[in-house]
Coordinates of C-alpha atoms in Angstrom, one line a residue:
X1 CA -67.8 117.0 -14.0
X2 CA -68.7 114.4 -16.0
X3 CA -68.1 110.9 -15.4
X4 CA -65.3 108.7 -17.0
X5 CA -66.5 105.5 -19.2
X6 CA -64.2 102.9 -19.7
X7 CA -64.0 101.1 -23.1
X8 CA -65.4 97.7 -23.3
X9 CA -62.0 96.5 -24.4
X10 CA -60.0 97.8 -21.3
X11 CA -63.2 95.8 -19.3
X12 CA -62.5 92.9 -21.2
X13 CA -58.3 93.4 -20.5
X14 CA -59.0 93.5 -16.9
X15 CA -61.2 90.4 -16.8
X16 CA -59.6 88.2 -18.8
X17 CA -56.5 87.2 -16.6
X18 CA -58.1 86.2 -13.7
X19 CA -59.9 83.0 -14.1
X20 CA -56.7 82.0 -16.3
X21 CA -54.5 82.3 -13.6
X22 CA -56.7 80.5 -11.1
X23 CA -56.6 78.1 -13.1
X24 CA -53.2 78.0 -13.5
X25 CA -52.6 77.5 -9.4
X26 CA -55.2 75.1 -8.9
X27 CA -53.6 72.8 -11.7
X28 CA -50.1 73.5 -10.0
X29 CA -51.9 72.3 -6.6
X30 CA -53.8 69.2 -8.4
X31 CA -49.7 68.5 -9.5
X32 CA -48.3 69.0 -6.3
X33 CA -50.8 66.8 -4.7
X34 CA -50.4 63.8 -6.9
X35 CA -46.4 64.5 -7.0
X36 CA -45.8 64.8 -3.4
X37 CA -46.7 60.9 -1.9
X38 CA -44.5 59.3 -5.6
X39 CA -41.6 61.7 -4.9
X40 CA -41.4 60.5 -1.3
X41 CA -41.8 57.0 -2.1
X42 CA -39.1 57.1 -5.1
X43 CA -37.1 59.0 -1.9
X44 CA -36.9 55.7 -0.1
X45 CA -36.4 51.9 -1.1
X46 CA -39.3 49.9 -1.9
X47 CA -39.5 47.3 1.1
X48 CA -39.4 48.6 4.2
X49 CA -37.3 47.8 7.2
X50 CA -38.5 45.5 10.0
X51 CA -37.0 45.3 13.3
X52 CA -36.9 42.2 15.7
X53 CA -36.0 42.8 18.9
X54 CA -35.3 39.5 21.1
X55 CA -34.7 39.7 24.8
X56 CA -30.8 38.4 25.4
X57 CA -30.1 34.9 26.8
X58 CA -28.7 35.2 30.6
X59 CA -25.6 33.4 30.9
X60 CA -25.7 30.7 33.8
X61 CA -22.5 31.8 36.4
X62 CA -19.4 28.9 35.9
X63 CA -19.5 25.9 38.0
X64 CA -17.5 26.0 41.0
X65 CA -13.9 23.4 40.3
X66 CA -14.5 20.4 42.0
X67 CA -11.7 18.0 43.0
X68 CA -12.8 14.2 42.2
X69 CA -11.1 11.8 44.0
X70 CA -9.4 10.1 41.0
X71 CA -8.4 11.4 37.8
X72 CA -9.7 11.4 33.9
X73 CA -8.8 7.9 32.7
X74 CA -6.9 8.1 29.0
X75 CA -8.9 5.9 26.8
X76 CA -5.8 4.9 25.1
X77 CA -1.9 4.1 25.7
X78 CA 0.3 6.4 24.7
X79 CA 2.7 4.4 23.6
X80 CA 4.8 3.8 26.5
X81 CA 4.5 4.1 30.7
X82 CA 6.8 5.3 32.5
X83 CA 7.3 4.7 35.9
X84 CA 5.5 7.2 37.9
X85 CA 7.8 8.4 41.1
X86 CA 4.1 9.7 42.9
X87 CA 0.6 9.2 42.6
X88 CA -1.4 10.1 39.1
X89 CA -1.5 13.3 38.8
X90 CA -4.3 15.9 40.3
X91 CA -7.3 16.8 38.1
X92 CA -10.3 19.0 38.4
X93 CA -13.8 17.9 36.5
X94 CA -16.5 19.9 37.3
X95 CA -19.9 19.1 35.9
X96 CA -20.3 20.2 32.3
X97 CA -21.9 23.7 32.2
X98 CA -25.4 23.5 30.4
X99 CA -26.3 25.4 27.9
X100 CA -29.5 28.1 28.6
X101 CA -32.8 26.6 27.3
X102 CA -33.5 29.4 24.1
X103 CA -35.8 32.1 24.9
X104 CA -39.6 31.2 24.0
X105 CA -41.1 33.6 21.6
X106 CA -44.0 34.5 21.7
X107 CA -46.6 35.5 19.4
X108 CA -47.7 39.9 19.9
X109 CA -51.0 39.8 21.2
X110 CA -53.3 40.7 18.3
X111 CA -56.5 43.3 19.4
X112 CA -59.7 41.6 18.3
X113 CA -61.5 43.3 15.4
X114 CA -64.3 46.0 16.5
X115 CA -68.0 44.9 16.4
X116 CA -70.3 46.3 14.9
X117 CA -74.0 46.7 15.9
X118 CA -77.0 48.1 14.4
X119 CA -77.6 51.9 15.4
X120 CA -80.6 52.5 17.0
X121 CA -83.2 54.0 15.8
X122 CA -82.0 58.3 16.1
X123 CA -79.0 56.9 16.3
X124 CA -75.9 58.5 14.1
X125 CA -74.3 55.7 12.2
X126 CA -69.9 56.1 12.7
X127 CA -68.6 54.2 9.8
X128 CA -65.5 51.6 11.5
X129 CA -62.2 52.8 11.7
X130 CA -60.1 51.8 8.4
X131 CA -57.1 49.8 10.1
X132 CA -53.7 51.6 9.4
X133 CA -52.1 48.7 6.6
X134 CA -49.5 46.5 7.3
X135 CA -46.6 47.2 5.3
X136 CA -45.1 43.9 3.5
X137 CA -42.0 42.1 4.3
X138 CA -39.7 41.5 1.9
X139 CA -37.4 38.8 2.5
X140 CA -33.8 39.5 2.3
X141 CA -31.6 39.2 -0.7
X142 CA -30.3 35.7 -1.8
X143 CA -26.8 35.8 -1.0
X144 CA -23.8 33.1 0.4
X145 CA -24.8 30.7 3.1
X146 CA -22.7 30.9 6.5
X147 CA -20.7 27.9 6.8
X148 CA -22.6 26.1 10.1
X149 CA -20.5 26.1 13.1
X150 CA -18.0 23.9 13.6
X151 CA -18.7 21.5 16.8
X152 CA -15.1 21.0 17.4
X153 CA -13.7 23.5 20.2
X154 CA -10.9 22.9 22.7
X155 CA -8.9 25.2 25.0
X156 CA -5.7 24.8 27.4
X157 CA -4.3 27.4 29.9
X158 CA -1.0 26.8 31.7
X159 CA 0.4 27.7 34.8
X160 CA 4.1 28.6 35.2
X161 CA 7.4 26.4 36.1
X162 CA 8.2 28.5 39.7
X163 CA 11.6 27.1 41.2
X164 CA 11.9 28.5 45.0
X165 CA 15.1 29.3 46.7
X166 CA 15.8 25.8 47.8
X167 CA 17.0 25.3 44.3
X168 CA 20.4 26.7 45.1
X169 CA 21.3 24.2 47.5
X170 CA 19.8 20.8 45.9
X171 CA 21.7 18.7 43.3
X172 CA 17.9 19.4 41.2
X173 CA 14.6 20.2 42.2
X174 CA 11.3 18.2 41.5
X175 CA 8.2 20.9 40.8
X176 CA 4.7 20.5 39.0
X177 CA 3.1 22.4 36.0
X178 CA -0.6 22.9 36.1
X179 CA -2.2 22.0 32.9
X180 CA -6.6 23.1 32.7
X181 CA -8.3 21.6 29.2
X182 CA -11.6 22.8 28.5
X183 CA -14.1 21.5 25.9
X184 CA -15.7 24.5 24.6
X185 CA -17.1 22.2 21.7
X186 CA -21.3 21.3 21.5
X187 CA -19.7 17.9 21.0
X188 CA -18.5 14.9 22.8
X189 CA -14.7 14.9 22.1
X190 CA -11.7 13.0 22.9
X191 CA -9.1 15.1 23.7
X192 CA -5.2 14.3 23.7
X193 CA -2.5 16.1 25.3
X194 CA 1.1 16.9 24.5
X195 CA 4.0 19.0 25.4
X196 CA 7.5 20.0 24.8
X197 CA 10.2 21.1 27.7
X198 CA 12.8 23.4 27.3
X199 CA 16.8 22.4 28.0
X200 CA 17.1 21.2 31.5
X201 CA 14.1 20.0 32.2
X202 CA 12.8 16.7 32.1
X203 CA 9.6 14.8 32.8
X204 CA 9.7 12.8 36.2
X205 CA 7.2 10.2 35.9
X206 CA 3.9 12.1 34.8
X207 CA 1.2 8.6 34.9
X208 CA -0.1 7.9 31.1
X209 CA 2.7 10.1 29.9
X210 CA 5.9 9.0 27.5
X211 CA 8.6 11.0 25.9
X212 CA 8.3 11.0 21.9
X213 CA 12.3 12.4 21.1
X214 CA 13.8 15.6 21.8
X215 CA 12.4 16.5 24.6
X216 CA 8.6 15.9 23.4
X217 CA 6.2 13.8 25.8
X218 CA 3.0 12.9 24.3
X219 CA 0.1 11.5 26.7
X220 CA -2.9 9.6 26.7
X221 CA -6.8 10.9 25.1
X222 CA -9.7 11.4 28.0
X223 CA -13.0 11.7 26.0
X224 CA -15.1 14.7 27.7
X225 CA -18.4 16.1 27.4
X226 CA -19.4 19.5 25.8
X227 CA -18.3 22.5 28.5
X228 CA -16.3 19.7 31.0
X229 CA -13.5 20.9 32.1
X230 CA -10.5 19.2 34.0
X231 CA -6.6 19.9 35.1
X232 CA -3.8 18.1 35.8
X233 CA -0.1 18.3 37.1
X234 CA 2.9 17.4 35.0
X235 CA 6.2 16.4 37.5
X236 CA 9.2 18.1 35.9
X237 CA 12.4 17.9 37.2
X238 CA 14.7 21.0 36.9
X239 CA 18.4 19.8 37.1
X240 CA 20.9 21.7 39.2
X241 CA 22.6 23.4 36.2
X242 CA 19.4 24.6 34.1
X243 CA 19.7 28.3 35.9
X244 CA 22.5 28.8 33.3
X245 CA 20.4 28.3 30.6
X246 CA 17.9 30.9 31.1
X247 CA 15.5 32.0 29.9
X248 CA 13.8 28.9 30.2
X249 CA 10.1 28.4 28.2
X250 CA 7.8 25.7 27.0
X251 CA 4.6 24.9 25.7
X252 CA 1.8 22.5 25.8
X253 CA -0.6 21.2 23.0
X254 CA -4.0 19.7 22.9
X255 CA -6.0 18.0 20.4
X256 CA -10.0 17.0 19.9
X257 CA -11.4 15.3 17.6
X258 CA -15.3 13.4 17.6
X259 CA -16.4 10.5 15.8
X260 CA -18.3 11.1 12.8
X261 CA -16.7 14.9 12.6
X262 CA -14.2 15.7 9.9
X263 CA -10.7 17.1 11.4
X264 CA -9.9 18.3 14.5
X265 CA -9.2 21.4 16.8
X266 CA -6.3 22.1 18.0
X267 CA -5.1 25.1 20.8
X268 CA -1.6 25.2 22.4
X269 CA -0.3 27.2 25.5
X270 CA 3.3 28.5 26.5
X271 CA 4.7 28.7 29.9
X272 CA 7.3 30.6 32.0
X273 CA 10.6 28.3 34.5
X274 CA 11.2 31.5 36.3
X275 CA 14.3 31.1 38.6
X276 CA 14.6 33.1 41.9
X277 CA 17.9 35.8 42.2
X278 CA 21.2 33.4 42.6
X279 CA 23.6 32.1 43.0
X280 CA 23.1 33.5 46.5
X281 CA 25.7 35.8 46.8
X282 CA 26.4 38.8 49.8
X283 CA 26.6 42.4 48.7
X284 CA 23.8 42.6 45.9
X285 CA 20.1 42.3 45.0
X286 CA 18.2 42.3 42.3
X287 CA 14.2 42.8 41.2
X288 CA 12.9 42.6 37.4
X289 CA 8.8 43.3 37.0
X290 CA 6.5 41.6 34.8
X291 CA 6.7 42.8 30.8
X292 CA 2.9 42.5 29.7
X293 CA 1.4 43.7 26.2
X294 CA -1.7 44.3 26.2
X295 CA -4.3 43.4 23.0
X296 CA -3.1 46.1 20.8
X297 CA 0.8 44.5 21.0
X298 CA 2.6 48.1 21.3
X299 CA 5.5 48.1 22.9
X300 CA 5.7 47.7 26.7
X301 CA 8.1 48.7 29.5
X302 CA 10.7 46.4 31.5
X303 CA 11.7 47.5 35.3
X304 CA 15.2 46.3 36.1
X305 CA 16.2 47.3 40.2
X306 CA 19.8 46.7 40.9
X307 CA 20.9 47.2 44.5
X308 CA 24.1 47.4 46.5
X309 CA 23.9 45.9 49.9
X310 CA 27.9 46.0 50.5
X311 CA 29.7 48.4 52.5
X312 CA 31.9 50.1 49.3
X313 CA 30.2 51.8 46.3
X314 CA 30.9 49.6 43.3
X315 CA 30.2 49.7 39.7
X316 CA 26.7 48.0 38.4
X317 CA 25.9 46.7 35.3
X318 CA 23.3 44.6 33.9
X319 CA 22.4 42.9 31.1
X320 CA 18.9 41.6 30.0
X321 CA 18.5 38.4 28.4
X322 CA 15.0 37.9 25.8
X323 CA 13.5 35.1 24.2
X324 CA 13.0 34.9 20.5
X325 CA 10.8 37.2 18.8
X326 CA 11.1 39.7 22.0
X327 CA 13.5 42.7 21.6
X328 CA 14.7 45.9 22.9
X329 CA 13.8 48.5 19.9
X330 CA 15.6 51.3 20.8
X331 CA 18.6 51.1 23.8
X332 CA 18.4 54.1 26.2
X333 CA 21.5 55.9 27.2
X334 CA 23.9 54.0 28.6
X335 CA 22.5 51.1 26.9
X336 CA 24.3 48.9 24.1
X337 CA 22.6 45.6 21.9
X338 CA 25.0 43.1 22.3
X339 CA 23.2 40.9 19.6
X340 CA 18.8 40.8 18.9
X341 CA 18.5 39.2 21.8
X342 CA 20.5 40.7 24.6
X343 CA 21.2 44.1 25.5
X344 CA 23.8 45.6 27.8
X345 CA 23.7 48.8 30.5
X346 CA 25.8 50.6 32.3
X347 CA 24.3 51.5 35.7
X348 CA 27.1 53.8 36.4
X349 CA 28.0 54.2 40.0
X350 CA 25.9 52.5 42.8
X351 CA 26.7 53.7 46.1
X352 CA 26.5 51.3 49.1
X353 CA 23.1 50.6 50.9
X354 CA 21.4 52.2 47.1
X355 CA 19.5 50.4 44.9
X356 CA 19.5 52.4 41.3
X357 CA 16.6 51.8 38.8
X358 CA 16.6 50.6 35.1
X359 CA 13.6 51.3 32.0
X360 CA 14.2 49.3 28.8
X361 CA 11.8 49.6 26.1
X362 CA 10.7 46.1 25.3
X363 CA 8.2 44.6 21.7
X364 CA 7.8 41.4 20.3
X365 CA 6.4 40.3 17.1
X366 CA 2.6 39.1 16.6
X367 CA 4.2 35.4 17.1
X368 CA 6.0 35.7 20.4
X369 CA 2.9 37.3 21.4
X370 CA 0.6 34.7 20.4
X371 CA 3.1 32.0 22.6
X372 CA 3.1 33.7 25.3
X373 CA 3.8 33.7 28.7
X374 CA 7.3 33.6 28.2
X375 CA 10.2 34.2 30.2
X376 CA 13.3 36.3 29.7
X377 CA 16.8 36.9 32.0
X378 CA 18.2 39.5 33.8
X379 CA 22.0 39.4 34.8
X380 CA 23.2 41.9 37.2
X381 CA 27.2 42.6 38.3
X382 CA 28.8 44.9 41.3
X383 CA 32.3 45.4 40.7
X384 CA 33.7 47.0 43.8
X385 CA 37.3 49.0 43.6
X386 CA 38.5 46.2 46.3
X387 CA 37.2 42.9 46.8
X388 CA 35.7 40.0 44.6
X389 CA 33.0 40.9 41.5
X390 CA 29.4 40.0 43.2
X391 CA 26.7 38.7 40.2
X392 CA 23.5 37.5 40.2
X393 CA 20.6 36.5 37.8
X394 CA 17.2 35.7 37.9
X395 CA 14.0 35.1 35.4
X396 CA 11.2 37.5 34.7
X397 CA 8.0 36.7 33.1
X398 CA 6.2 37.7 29.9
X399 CA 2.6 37.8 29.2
X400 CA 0.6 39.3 26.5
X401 CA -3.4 39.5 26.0
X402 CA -3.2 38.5 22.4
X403 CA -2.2 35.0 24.3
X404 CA -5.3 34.7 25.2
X405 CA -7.9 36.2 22.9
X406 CA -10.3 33.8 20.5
X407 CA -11.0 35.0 17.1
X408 CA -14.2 35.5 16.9
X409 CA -16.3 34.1 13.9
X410 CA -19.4 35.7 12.4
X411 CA -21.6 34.8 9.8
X412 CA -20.2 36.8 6.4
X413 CA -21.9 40.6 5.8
X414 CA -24.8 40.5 2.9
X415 CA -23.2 41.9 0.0
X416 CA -26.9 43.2 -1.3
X417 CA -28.9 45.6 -0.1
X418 CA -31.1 43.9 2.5
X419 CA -34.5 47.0 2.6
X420 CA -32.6 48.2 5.5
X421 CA -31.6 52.3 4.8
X422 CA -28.2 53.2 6.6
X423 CA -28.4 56.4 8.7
X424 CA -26.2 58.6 6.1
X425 CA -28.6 57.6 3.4
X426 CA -28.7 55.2 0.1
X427 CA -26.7 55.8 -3.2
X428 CA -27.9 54.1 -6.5
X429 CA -25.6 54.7 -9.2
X430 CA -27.4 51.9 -11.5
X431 CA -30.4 52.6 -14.0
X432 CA -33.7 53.9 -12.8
X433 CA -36.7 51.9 -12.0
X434 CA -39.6 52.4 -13.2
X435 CA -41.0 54.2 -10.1
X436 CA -38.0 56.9 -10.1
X437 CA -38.7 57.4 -13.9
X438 CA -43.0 58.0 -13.2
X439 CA -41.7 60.4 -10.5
X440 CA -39.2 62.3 -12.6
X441 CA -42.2 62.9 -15.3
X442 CA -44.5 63.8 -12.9
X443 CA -41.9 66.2 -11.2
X444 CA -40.8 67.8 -14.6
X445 CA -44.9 68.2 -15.5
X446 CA -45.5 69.8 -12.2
X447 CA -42.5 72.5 -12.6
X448 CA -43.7 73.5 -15.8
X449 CA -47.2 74.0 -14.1
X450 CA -45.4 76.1 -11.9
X451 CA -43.5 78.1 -14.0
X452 CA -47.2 78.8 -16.4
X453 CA -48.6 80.3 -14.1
X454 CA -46.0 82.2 -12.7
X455 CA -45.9 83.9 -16.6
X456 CA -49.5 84.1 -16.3
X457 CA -49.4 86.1 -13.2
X458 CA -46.5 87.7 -14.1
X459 CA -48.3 89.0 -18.0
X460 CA -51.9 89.7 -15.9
X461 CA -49.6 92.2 -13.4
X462 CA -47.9 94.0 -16.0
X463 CA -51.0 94.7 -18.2
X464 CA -53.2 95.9 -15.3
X465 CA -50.2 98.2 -14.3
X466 CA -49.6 99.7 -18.1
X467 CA -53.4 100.0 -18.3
X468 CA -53.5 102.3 -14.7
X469 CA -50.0 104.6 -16.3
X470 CA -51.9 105.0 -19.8
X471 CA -55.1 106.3 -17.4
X472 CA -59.0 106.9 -18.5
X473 CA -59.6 108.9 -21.3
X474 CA -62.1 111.8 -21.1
X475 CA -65.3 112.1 -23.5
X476 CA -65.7 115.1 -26.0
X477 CA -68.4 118.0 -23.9
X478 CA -71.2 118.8 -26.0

């Protein structure tokens, strides 16, 4: 048979496509190559976040309260001095608490630099290992200065007013109200003391202390040193009639100030009289728990416990009694508001020897929180079907966290970017710079590369398959 020639053209056909197309891919690689390290760069933001880590200060445990044998002198007269009925009042001044020294930093050790020595002679030369660079750091973006702290700072905490049983049979009763000031400053301050007593209570000869007017005593300034701390006790006297009143609260102010420091800090502190059950009366008891709110201030619960001790069922009622700002939102069955403050239950029927059991829904606003512990009043009645109505009444206390919580101050967030990329990624909606713009060139070039060639490849595949259908053509026999 004789053998098949192919033309010179189809030769040249088949040829021709193949170095064009290598070239094609190995400019798409050169592309990619010199695409790849711009597009991640114009990825990310130009500087480059550093993290510090410091090791945290540990925080000396308090100073035990020590009781000195006399107590802070005022350093000046409070503008009257009453006569004191006992000796001056108690106070506790431990030593100031010291502040931790700051943590020494210290500098990373640094590896010393490789040395180098002459090869031998048949000796390989290595050439040194290029040090992996240091990437810059870029200080962070001007922005507002945080105001420096304030060296002012001042706390008090009260105790409350507690009246025991003894009250009942005494014409009044002298008690004491624990008062603890704390400098929480980084200054020397002088720090005065005030306080206001609710109606039937009066002030029985606190030393360095005189009343200021409606029921407003004002005492003398002790100068303290950053962290002291001290306490005293403030003699009340709690007349015979004041269990009528209830519910019974007041509060107590304090004041700092330093020389050569512009205003002053101020913190005040509320406190509970809380009244034992009476007038002692046969045939009934009665219990009320503690209403506390925790830091959130949502509503919290109040217990009432009414019990009959007689010998004949009777019919109980009771009727709670709130300070302002503290309500009952929504009665419960049986339940009625009298007016914002007061609210009024049926207990229904309480047999002899029972006790039956009360929940009222209690809130207070973001005010009564904040002056805090309060008190309120609970009022309970028996009314037997023979014999004499038997009522008591009694104080309960109030406490909520937002009472005692500090705001906390912090330095104002950057409003700039500061190199540092958040975990869900950075958004730029501004113009581009001049690196995004290089990388959008160089990514449009190199998709164009990419797309040549794949024509190329694509035109070099069809010919070579039209050229195989068409198939060789055979020369004329002699």
């Amino acid at each position: 048979m004789a053998s098949v020639k192919a033309t010179p053209g189809h030769r040249a056909a088949g040829w021709r496509p193949t170095p064009l197309l290598a070239t094609s891919l190995a400019l798409g690689l050169l592309a990619a190559l010199a695409v790849g390290p711009a597009w991640a760069s114009a990825a990310l933001p130009e500087a480059t976040p550093v993290a510090g880590v410091t090791d945290p200060a540990t925080e000396p445990e308090p100073d035990p309260e020590t009781t000195p044998a006399e107590e802070p002198t005022p350093t000046d007269d409070p503008g009257g001095d009453p006569e004191p009925t006992d000796p001056a009042p108690e106070t506790t001044a431990p030593p100031p608490e010291t502040t931790p020294p700051a943590p020494v930093t210290t500098t990373p050790d640094v590896p010393p630099a490789p040395t180098t020595t002459a090869p031998g002679p048949g000796a390989t030369s290595r050439p040194p290992t290029p040090r992996p660079p240091v990437p810059p750091v870029r200080p962070p973006a001007p922005g507002p200065e945080a105001p420096p702290p304030n060296p002012l700072g001042v706390q008090v905490t009260t105790e409350d007013v507690t009246v025991t049983g003894a009250y009942w049979n005494a014409a009044s009763t002298i008690t004491t109200l624990r008062v603890t000031v704390t400098n929480t400053g980084i200054a020397a301050q002088r720090i005065r003391l005030s306080y206001r007593l609710p109606e039937g209570l009066t002030d029985a000869g606190t030393k360095g202390c005189a009343t200021t007017g409606l029921r407003a005593y004002r005492c003398g300034a002790w100068t303290t040193a950053p962290g002291a701390r001290f306490s005293s006790l403030l003699r009340l006297r709690v007349a015979g009639n004041a269990w009528r009143q209830m519910p019974l609260s007041g509060s107590v102010q304090v004041a700092a100030e330093a020389p050569g420091v512009a205003g002053e800090a101020t913190d005040d502190q509320g406190f509970a009289v809380l009244f034992p059950p009476g007038p002692p009366v046969s045939g009934i008891s009665l219990d009320a728990d503690e209403v506390a709110f925790d830091i959130s201030g949502a509503p919290s619960t109040l217990t009432v416990r009414l019990g009959n001790t007689g010998e004949a069922d009777a019919a109980g009622q009771v009727e709670v009694v709130l300070p302002a700002g503290v309500s009952v939102p929504t009665p419960p069955a049986g339940c009625v508001a009298v007016d914002t403050t007061r609210t009024r239950c049926d207990a229904g029927s309480v047999a002899a020897g029972r006790t039956v059991e009360l929940r009222l829904p209690v809130e207070a606003t973001p005010q009564a929180q904040r002056e805090a512990p309060l008190s309120g009043a609970v009022i309970g009645q028996l009314d037997p079907r023979r014999g004499p109505t038997r009522q008591v009444q009694m104080s309960f206390r109030i406490t909520a966290a937002a009472a005692l919580a500090t705001p906390v101050v912090s330095p104002p967030a950057p409003t700039g970017s500061q190199g540092v990329l958040s975990g869900g990624g950075a958004s730029h909606d501004g113009p581009m710079t001049s690196v995004e713009r290089t990388a959008a060139i160089l990514i449009g070039v190199s998709a164009l590369l990419v797309v040549l060639a794949l024509v190329l490849a694509t035109t070099s595949l069809r010919r070579r398959l039209s050229d195989r259908v068409a198939g060789p053509t055979a020369a004329p026999t002699d």
